[in-house]
mmCIF file of N, CA and C in Angstrom:
data_model
loop_
_atom_site.group_PDB
_atom_site.id
_atom_site.type_symbol
_atom_site.label_atom_id
_atom_site.label_comp_id
_atom_site.label_asym_id
_atom_site.label_seq_id
_atom_site.Cartn_x
_atom_site.Cartn_y
_atom_site.Cartn_z
ATOM 1 N N SER A 1 -27.698 22.534 45.463
ATOM 2 C CA SER A 1 -27.798 21.110 45.016
ATOM 3 C C SER A 1 -28.058 20.962 43.543
ATOM 4 N N TYR A 2 -27.335 20.121 43.098
ATOM 5 C CA TYR A 2 -27.232 19.629 41.703
ATOM 6 C C TYR A 2 -28.561 18.683 41.443
ATOM 7 N N SER A 3 -29.214 18.014 42.392
ATOM 8 C CA SER A 3 -29.953 16.811 42.122
ATOM 9 C C SER A 3 -30.928 16.922 43.359
ATOM 10 N N TYR A 4 -31.905 16.253 43.206
ATOM 11 C CA TYR A 4 -33.007 16.151 44.326
ATOM 12 C C TYR A 4 -32.731 14.826 45.162
ATOM 13 N N GLY A 5 -33.329 14.996 46.457
ATOM 14 C CA GLY A 5 -33.196 13.873 47.325
ATOM 15 C C GLY A 5 -34.476 13.004 47.355
ATOM 16 N N MET A 6 -34.587 12.109 48.516
ATOM 17 C CA MET A 6 -35.860 11.405 48.726
ATOM 18 C C MET A 6 -36.944 12.000 49.136
ATOM 19 N N ASN A 7 -36.915 13.300 49.789
ATOM 20 C CA ASN A 7 -38.067 13.862 50.002
ATOM 21 C C ASN A 7 -38.794 14.410 48.540
ATOM 22 N N ALA A 8 -38.027 14.920 47.660
ATOM 23 C CA ALA A 8 -38.556 15.225 46.446
ATOM 24 C C ALA A 8 -39.024 14.098 45.594
ATOM 25 N N ILE A 9 -38.482 12.971 45.786
ATOM 26 C CA ILE A 9 -39.235 11.869 45.198
ATOM 27 C C ILE A 9 -40.605 11.308 45.697
ATOM 28 N N ILE A 10 -40.464 11.492 47.244
ATOM 29 C CA ILE A 10 -41.993 11.218 47.964
ATOM 30 C C ILE A 10 -42.889 12.292 47.567
ATOM 31 N N SER A 11 -42.664 13.415 47.288
ATOM 32 C CA SER A 11 -43.447 14.549 46.844
ATOM 33 C C SER A 11 -43.964 14.070 45.484
ATOM 34 N N LEU A 12 -42.987 13.920 44.620
ATOM 35 C CA LEU A 12 -43.547 13.562 43.160
ATOM 36 C C LEU A 12 -44.332 12.252 43.052
ATOM 37 N N ALA A 13 -44.419 11.462 44.011
ATOM 38 C CA ALA A 13 -45.059 10.278 43.989
ATOM 39 C C ALA A 13 -46.370 10.593 44.507
ATOM 40 N N GLN A 14 -46.570 11.747 45.329
ATOM 41 C CA GLN A 14 -47.883 12.161 45.668
ATOM 42 C C GLN A 14 -48.518 13.134 44.527
ATOM 43 N N GLY A 15 -47.690 13.168 43.484
ATOM 44 C CA GLY A 15 -48.252 14.060 42.285
ATOM 45 C C GLY A 15 -48.053 15.641 42.865
ATOM 46 N N LYS A 16 -47.067 15.930 43.554
ATOM 47 C CA LYS A 16 -46.687 17.268 43.830
ATOM 48 C C LYS A 16 -45.759 17.823 42.925
ATOM 49 N N ILE A 17 -46.061 19.237 42.470
ATOM 50 C CA ILE A 17 -44.979 19.908 42.012
ATOM 51 C C ILE A 17 -43.921 20.259 42.786
ATOM 52 N N VAL A 18 -42.630 19.825 42.323
ATOM 53 C CA VAL A 18 -41.511 19.999 43.052
ATOM 54 C C VAL A 18 -40.215 20.938 42.560
ATOM 55 N N LEU A 19 -39.834 21.745 43.577
ATOM 56 C CA LEU A 19 -38.865 22.608 43.177
ATOM 57 C C LEU A 19 -37.717 22.205 43.854
ATOM 58 N N SER A 20 -36.573 21.845 43.163
ATOM 59 C CA SER A 20 -35.327 21.499 43.803
ATOM 60 C C SER A 20 -34.206 21.373 42.928
ATOM 61 N N GLY A 21 -33.147 21.069 43.272
ATOM 62 C CA GLY A 21 -31.817 20.928 42.310
ATOM 63 C C GLY A 21 -32.301 19.815 41.206
ATOM 64 N N SER A 22 -32.048 20.506 40.076
ATOM 65 C CA SER A 22 -32.400 19.348 38.907
ATOM 66 C C SER A 22 -31.408 19.916 37.765
ATOM 67 N N GLU A 23 -30.123 19.940 38.022
ATOM 68 C CA GLU A 23 -29.207 20.608 37.133
ATOM 69 C C GLU A 23 -28.940 19.578 35.881
ATOM 70 N N LYS A 24 -28.698 20.157 34.694
ATOM 71 C CA LYS A 24 -28.451 19.085 33.526
ATOM 72 C C LYS A 24 -27.377 18.010 33.859
ATOM 73 N N VAL A 25 -26.252 18.813 34.536
ATOM 74 C CA VAL A 25 -25.035 17.737 34.453
ATOM 75 C C VAL A 25 -25.563 16.573 35.551
ATOM 76 N N ALA A 26 -26.451 16.960 36.783
ATOM 77 C CA ALA A 26 -26.936 15.635 37.475
ATOM 78 C C ALA A 26 -27.843 14.731 36.608
ATOM 79 N N MET A 27 -28.947 15.292 35.785
ATOM 80 C CA MET A 27 -29.818 14.458 34.925
ATOM 81 C C MET A 27 -28.989 13.777 34.155
ATOM 82 N N ASP A 28 -27.880 14.083 33.434
ATOM 83 C CA ASP A 28 -27.108 13.634 32.394
ATOM 84 C C ASP A 28 -26.466 12.240 33.144
ATOM 85 N N PHE A 29 -25.796 12.559 34.115
ATOM 86 C CA PHE A 29 -25.164 11.567 35.022
ATOM 87 C C PHE A 29 -26.097 10.453 35.534
ATOM 88 N N LEU A 30 -27.433 10.802 35.638
ATOM 89 C CA LEU A 30 -28.447 9.787 36.163
ATOM 90 C C LEU A 30 -28.994 9.130 34.868
ATOM 91 N N GLY A 31 -28.837 9.693 33.865
ATOM 92 C CA GLY A 31 -29.377 9.342 32.358
ATOM 93 C C GLY A 31 -30.751 9.544 32.373
ATOM 94 N N ILE A 32 -31.159 10.739 32.921
ATOM 95 C CA ILE A 32 -32.389 11.262 32.777
ATOM 96 C C ILE A 32 -32.583 12.342 31.709
ATOM 97 N N GLU A 33 -33.469 11.982 30.789
ATOM 98 C CA GLU A 33 -33.502 13.032 29.548
ATOM 99 C C GLU A 33 -34.635 14.136 29.930
ATOM 100 N N ASN A 34 -35.539 13.952 30.651
ATOM 101 C CA ASN A 34 -36.521 14.907 30.958
ATOM 102 C C ASN A 34 -37.052 14.841 32.345
ATOM 103 N N SER A 35 -37.097 16.087 33.196
ATOM 104 C CA SER A 35 -37.590 15.956 34.576
ATOM 105 C C SER A 35 -38.652 16.831 34.832
ATOM 106 N N PRO A 36 -39.753 16.456 35.473
ATOM 107 C CA PRO A 36 -40.862 17.698 35.865
ATOM 108 C C PRO A 36 -40.549 18.437 37.032
ATOM 109 N N ILE A 37 -39.177 18.258 37.690
ATOM 110 C CA ILE A 37 -38.694 18.952 38.701
ATOM 111 C C ILE A 37 -38.153 20.481 38.256
ATOM 112 N N ILE A 38 -38.727 21.367 38.777
ATOM 113 C CA ILE A 38 -38.358 22.659 38.470
ATOM 114 C C ILE A 38 -37.066 23.077 39.294
ATOM 115 N N ASN A 39 -36.077 23.177 38.473
ATOM 116 C CA ASN A 39 -34.799 23.518 38.837
ATOM 117 C C ASN A 39 -34.491 24.855 39.496
ATOM 118 N N ILE A 40 -33.958 24.886 40.723
ATOM 119 C CA ILE A 40 -33.837 26.120 41.408
ATOM 120 C C ILE A 40 -32.469 26.086 41.847
ATOM 121 N N THR A 41 -31.937 27.222 42.195
ATOM 122 C CA THR A 41 -30.709 27.474 42.724
ATOM 123 C C THR A 41 -30.808 28.015 44.125
ATOM 124 N N PRO A 42 -29.741 27.847 45.159
ATOM 125 C CA PRO A 42 -29.797 28.497 46.141
ATOM 126 C C PRO A 42 -29.740 30.012 46.321
ATOM 127 N N ASP A 43 -30.722 30.702 45.742
ATOM 128 C CA ASP A 43 -30.741 32.074 45.609
ATOM 129 C C ASP A 43 -32.215 32.560 45.718
ATOM 130 N N SER A 44 -32.533 33.399 46.635
ATOM 131 C CA SER A 44 -33.985 33.710 46.947
ATOM 132 C C SER A 44 -34.630 34.319 45.594
ATOM 133 N N MET A 45 -33.877 35.025 45.036
ATOM 134 C CA MET A 45 -34.668 35.677 43.751
ATOM 135 C C MET A 45 -34.953 34.697 42.702
ATOM 136 N N ASN A 46 -34.077 33.727 42.429
ATOM 137 C CA ASN A 46 -34.457 32.607 41.608
ATOM 138 C C ASN A 46 -35.625 31.704 42.180
ATOM 139 N N ILE A 47 -35.546 31.362 43.164
ATOM 140 C CA ILE A 47 -36.626 30.681 43.798
ATOM 141 C C ILE A 47 -38.059 31.540 43.666
ATOM 142 N N PHE A 48 -37.931 32.874 44.100
ATOM 143 C CA PHE A 48 -38.986 33.694 43.975
ATOM 144 C C PHE A 48 -39.610 33.590 42.575
ATOM 145 N N GLU A 49 -38.784 33.808 41.502
ATOM 146 C CA GLU A 49 -39.254 33.919 40.097
ATOM 147 C C GLU A 49 -39.885 32.463 39.667
ATOM 148 N N GLN A 50 -39.257 31.357 40.060
ATOM 149 C CA GLN A 50 -39.962 30.205 39.691
ATOM 150 C C GLN A 50 -41.196 29.890 40.326
ATOM 151 N N ILE A 51 -41.445 30.431 41.672
ATOM 152 C CA ILE A 51 -42.654 30.375 42.379
ATOM 153 C C ILE A 51 -43.729 31.150 41.395
ATOM 154 N N GLU A 52 -43.209 32.426 40.992
ATOM 155 C CA GLU A 52 -44.144 33.351 40.273
ATOM 156 C C GLU A 52 -44.599 32.835 39.236
ATOM 157 N N ILE A 53 -43.607 32.079 38.382
ATOM 158 C CA ILE A 53 -44.016 31.441 37.105
ATOM 159 C C ILE A 53 -45.182 30.408 37.392
ATOM 160 N N LEU A 54 -44.984 29.727 38.557
ATOM 161 C CA LEU A 54 -45.786 28.725 38.789
ATOM 162 C C LEU A 54 -47.365 29.217 39.037
ATOM 163 N N LEU A 55 -47.253 30.221 39.883
ATOM 164 C CA LEU A 55 -48.546 31.133 40.311
ATOM 165 C C LEU A 55 -49.229 31.497 39.087
ATOM 166 N N ASN A 56 -48.435 31.751 37.943
ATOM 167 C CA ASN A 56 -49.138 32.321 36.786
ATOM 168 C C ASN A 56 -49.718 31.290 35.886
ATOM 169 N N LYS A 57 -49.522 30.116 36.325
ATOM 170 C CA LYS A 57 -50.048 28.872 35.213
ATOM 171 C C LYS A 57 -51.584 28.674 35.661
ATOM 172 N N ASN A 58 -52.366 28.189 34.601
ATOM 173 C CA ASN A 58 -53.568 27.836 34.781
ATOM 174 C C ASN A 58 -53.811 26.423 35.424
ATOM 175 N N PHE A 59 -54.943 26.223 35.720
ATOM 176 C CA PHE A 59 -55.255 24.836 36.452
ATOM 177 C C PHE A 59 -54.754 23.740 35.630
ATOM 178 N N GLU A 60 -55.040 23.612 34.265
ATOM 179 C CA GLU A 60 -54.656 22.471 33.460
ATOM 180 C C GLU A 60 -53.250 22.461 33.274
ATOM 181 N N GLU A 61 -52.553 23.442 33.298
ATOM 182 C CA GLU A 61 -50.836 23.428 33.330
ATOM 183 C C GLU A 61 -50.426 22.614 34.596
ATOM 184 N N LEU A 62 -51.196 23.110 35.742
ATOM 185 C CA LEU A 62 -50.658 22.703 36.989
ATOM 186 C C LEU A 62 -50.893 21.252 37.096
ATOM 187 N N GLN A 63 -52.112 20.866 36.588
ATOM 188 C CA GLN A 63 -52.639 19.493 36.810
ATOM 189 C C GLN A 63 -51.644 18.619 35.825
ATOM 190 N N ASN A 64 -51.210 19.154 34.698
ATOM 191 C CA ASN A 64 -50.352 18.486 33.753
ATOM 192 C C ASN A 64 -49.179 18.013 34.477
ATOM 193 N N LEU A 65 -48.479 19.149 35.141
ATOM 194 C CA LEU A 65 -47.208 18.999 35.858
ATOM 195 C C LEU A 65 -47.351 17.946 36.878
ATOM 196 N N SER A 66 -48.529 17.751 37.621
ATOM 197 C CA SER A 66 -48.658 16.875 38.652
ATOM 198 C C SER A 66 -48.750 15.611 37.989
ATOM 199 N N LEU A 67 -49.394 15.267 36.922
ATOM 200 C CA LEU A 67 -49.301 13.874 36.121
ATOM 201 C C LEU A 67 -48.011 13.493 35.647
ATOM 202 N N LYS A 68 -47.092 14.293 35.345
ATOM 203 C CA LYS A 68 -45.796 14.319 34.998
ATOM 204 C C LYS A 68 -44.896 13.860 36.212
ATOM 205 N N SER A 69 -45.260 14.461 37.238
ATOM 206 C CA SER A 69 -44.649 13.908 38.319
ATOM 207 C C SER A 69 -44.821 12.522 38.674
ATOM 208 N N LEU A 70 -46.000 12.029 38.701
ATOM 209 C CA LEU A 70 -46.283 10.654 38.939
ATOM 210 C C LEU A 70 -45.644 9.770 37.756
ATOM 211 N N GLU A 71 -45.744 10.296 36.656
ATOM 212 C CA GLU A 71 -45.223 9.323 35.446
ATOM 213 C C GLU A 71 -43.631 9.216 35.818
ATOM 214 N N TYR A 72 -43.081 10.371 35.995
ATOM 215 C CA TYR A 72 -41.466 10.433 36.520
ATOM 216 C C TYR A 72 -41.236 9.538 37.325
ATOM 217 N N VAL A 73 -41.715 9.237 38.355
ATOM 218 C CA VAL A 73 -41.630 8.435 39.577
ATOM 219 C C VAL A 73 -41.790 6.993 39.207
ATOM 220 N N LYS A 74 -42.791 6.672 38.406
ATOM 221 C CA LYS A 74 -42.921 5.309 37.805
ATOM 222 C C LYS A 74 -41.831 5.097 36.900
ATOM 223 N N LYS A 75 -41.314 5.994 36.163
ATOM 224 C CA LYS A 75 -40.388 5.562 35.152
ATOM 225 C C LYS A 75 -39.009 5.297 35.878
ATOM 226 N N TYR A 76 -38.778 6.248 36.853
ATOM 227 C CA TYR A 76 -37.312 6.163 37.281
ATOM 228 C C TYR A 76 -37.078 5.688 38.753
ATOM 229 N N HIS A 77 -38.168 5.664 39.488
ATOM 230 C CA HIS A 77 -37.856 5.350 40.789
ATOM 231 C C HIS A 77 -38.942 4.131 41.330
ATOM 232 N N ASP A 78 -39.437 3.461 40.386
ATOM 233 C CA ASP A 78 -40.323 2.326 40.960
ATOM 234 C C ASP A 78 -39.486 1.316 41.471
ATOM 235 N N HIS A 79 -39.986 0.797 42.638
ATOM 236 C CA HIS A 79 -39.289 -0.117 43.386
ATOM 237 C C HIS A 79 -38.648 -1.357 42.771
ATOM 238 N N LYS A 80 -39.404 -1.939 41.917
ATOM 239 C CA LYS A 80 -38.870 -3.056 41.014
ATOM 240 C C LYS A 80 -37.725 -2.681 39.986
ATOM 241 N N ILE A 81 -37.886 -1.523 39.495
ATOM 242 C CA ILE A 81 -36.721 -1.055 38.626
ATOM 243 C C ILE A 81 -35.560 -0.903 39.321
ATOM 244 N N ILE A 82 -35.586 -0.071 40.817
ATOM 245 C CA ILE A 82 -34.461 -0.047 41.620
ATOM 246 C C ILE A 82 -34.007 -1.523 42.046
ATOM 247 N N ALA A 83 -34.752 -2.371 42.446
ATOM 248 C CA ALA A 83 -34.334 -3.606 42.866
ATOM 249 C C ALA A 83 -33.591 -4.471 41.811
ATOM 250 N N GLN A 84 -34.093 -4.318 40.631
ATOM 251 C CA GLN A 84 -33.534 -4.889 39.286
ATOM 252 C C GLN A 84 -31.950 -4.347 39.287
ATOM 253 N N LYS A 85 -31.794 -3.140 39.481
ATOM 254 C CA LYS A 85 -30.341 -2.291 39.116
ATOM 255 C C LYS A 85 -29.635 -2.883 40.143
ATOM 256 N N PHE A 86 -30.121 -2.910 41.444
ATOM 257 C CA PHE A 86 -29.315 -3.510 42.477
ATOM 258 C C PHE A 86 -28.790 -4.961 42.172
ATOM 259 N N ILE A 87 -29.725 -5.791 41.810
ATOM 260 C CA ILE A 87 -29.392 -7.343 41.440
ATOM 261 C C ILE A 87 -28.335 -7.205 40.252
ATOM 262 N N GLU A 88 -28.537 -6.375 39.175
ATOM 263 C CA GLU A 88 -27.602 -6.452 38.115
ATOM 264 C C GLU A 88 -26.203 -5.809 38.680
ATOM 265 N N ILE A 89 -26.015 -4.728 39.347
ATOM 266 C CA ILE A 89 -24.928 -4.423 39.910
ATOM 267 C C ILE A 89 -24.221 -5.405 40.755
ATOM 268 N N TRP A 90 -24.956 -6.130 41.809
ATOM 269 C CA TRP A 90 -24.405 -6.999 42.539
ATOM 270 C C TRP A 90 -23.810 -8.356 42.031
ATOM 271 N N SER A 91 -24.638 -8.579 40.875
ATOM 272 C CA SER A 91 -24.350 -9.730 39.934
ATOM 273 C C SER A 91 -23.096 -9.590 39.357
ATOM 274 N N ASN A 92 -22.628 -8.330 38.990
ATOM 275 C CA ASN A 92 -21.445 -7.908 38.106
ATOM 276 C C ASN A 92 -20.109 -7.604 39.064
ATOM 277 N N LEU A 93 -20.158 -7.855 40.301
ATOM 278 C CA LEU A 93 -19.175 -7.516 41.157
ATOM 279 C C LEU A 93 -17.841 -8.388 41.184
ATOM 280 N N GLU A 94 -18.269 -9.807 40.714
ATOM 281 C CA GLU A 94 -17.193 -10.688 40.592
ATOM 282 C C GLU A 94 -15.957 -10.344 39.902
#
């Protein structure tokens, strides 16, 4: 997967650290410069390596990733922001 889905957003909103597709091409398309999502590919060795990196982080680093997850959801997926985007798109359909 090049990008993440709703399950990832729900987990981010709970302050969880998310491993998912987060390819640069998808983030560029969405206009997102920096994502706390740890990009993984559908390859068991890649997933293993990313989990290993996480397990070697200290508590403060993991807590910081958790906080970044919350901030990310507030910045890009807040319901008011999304509703406003829908209004703008629907208003420009004429």
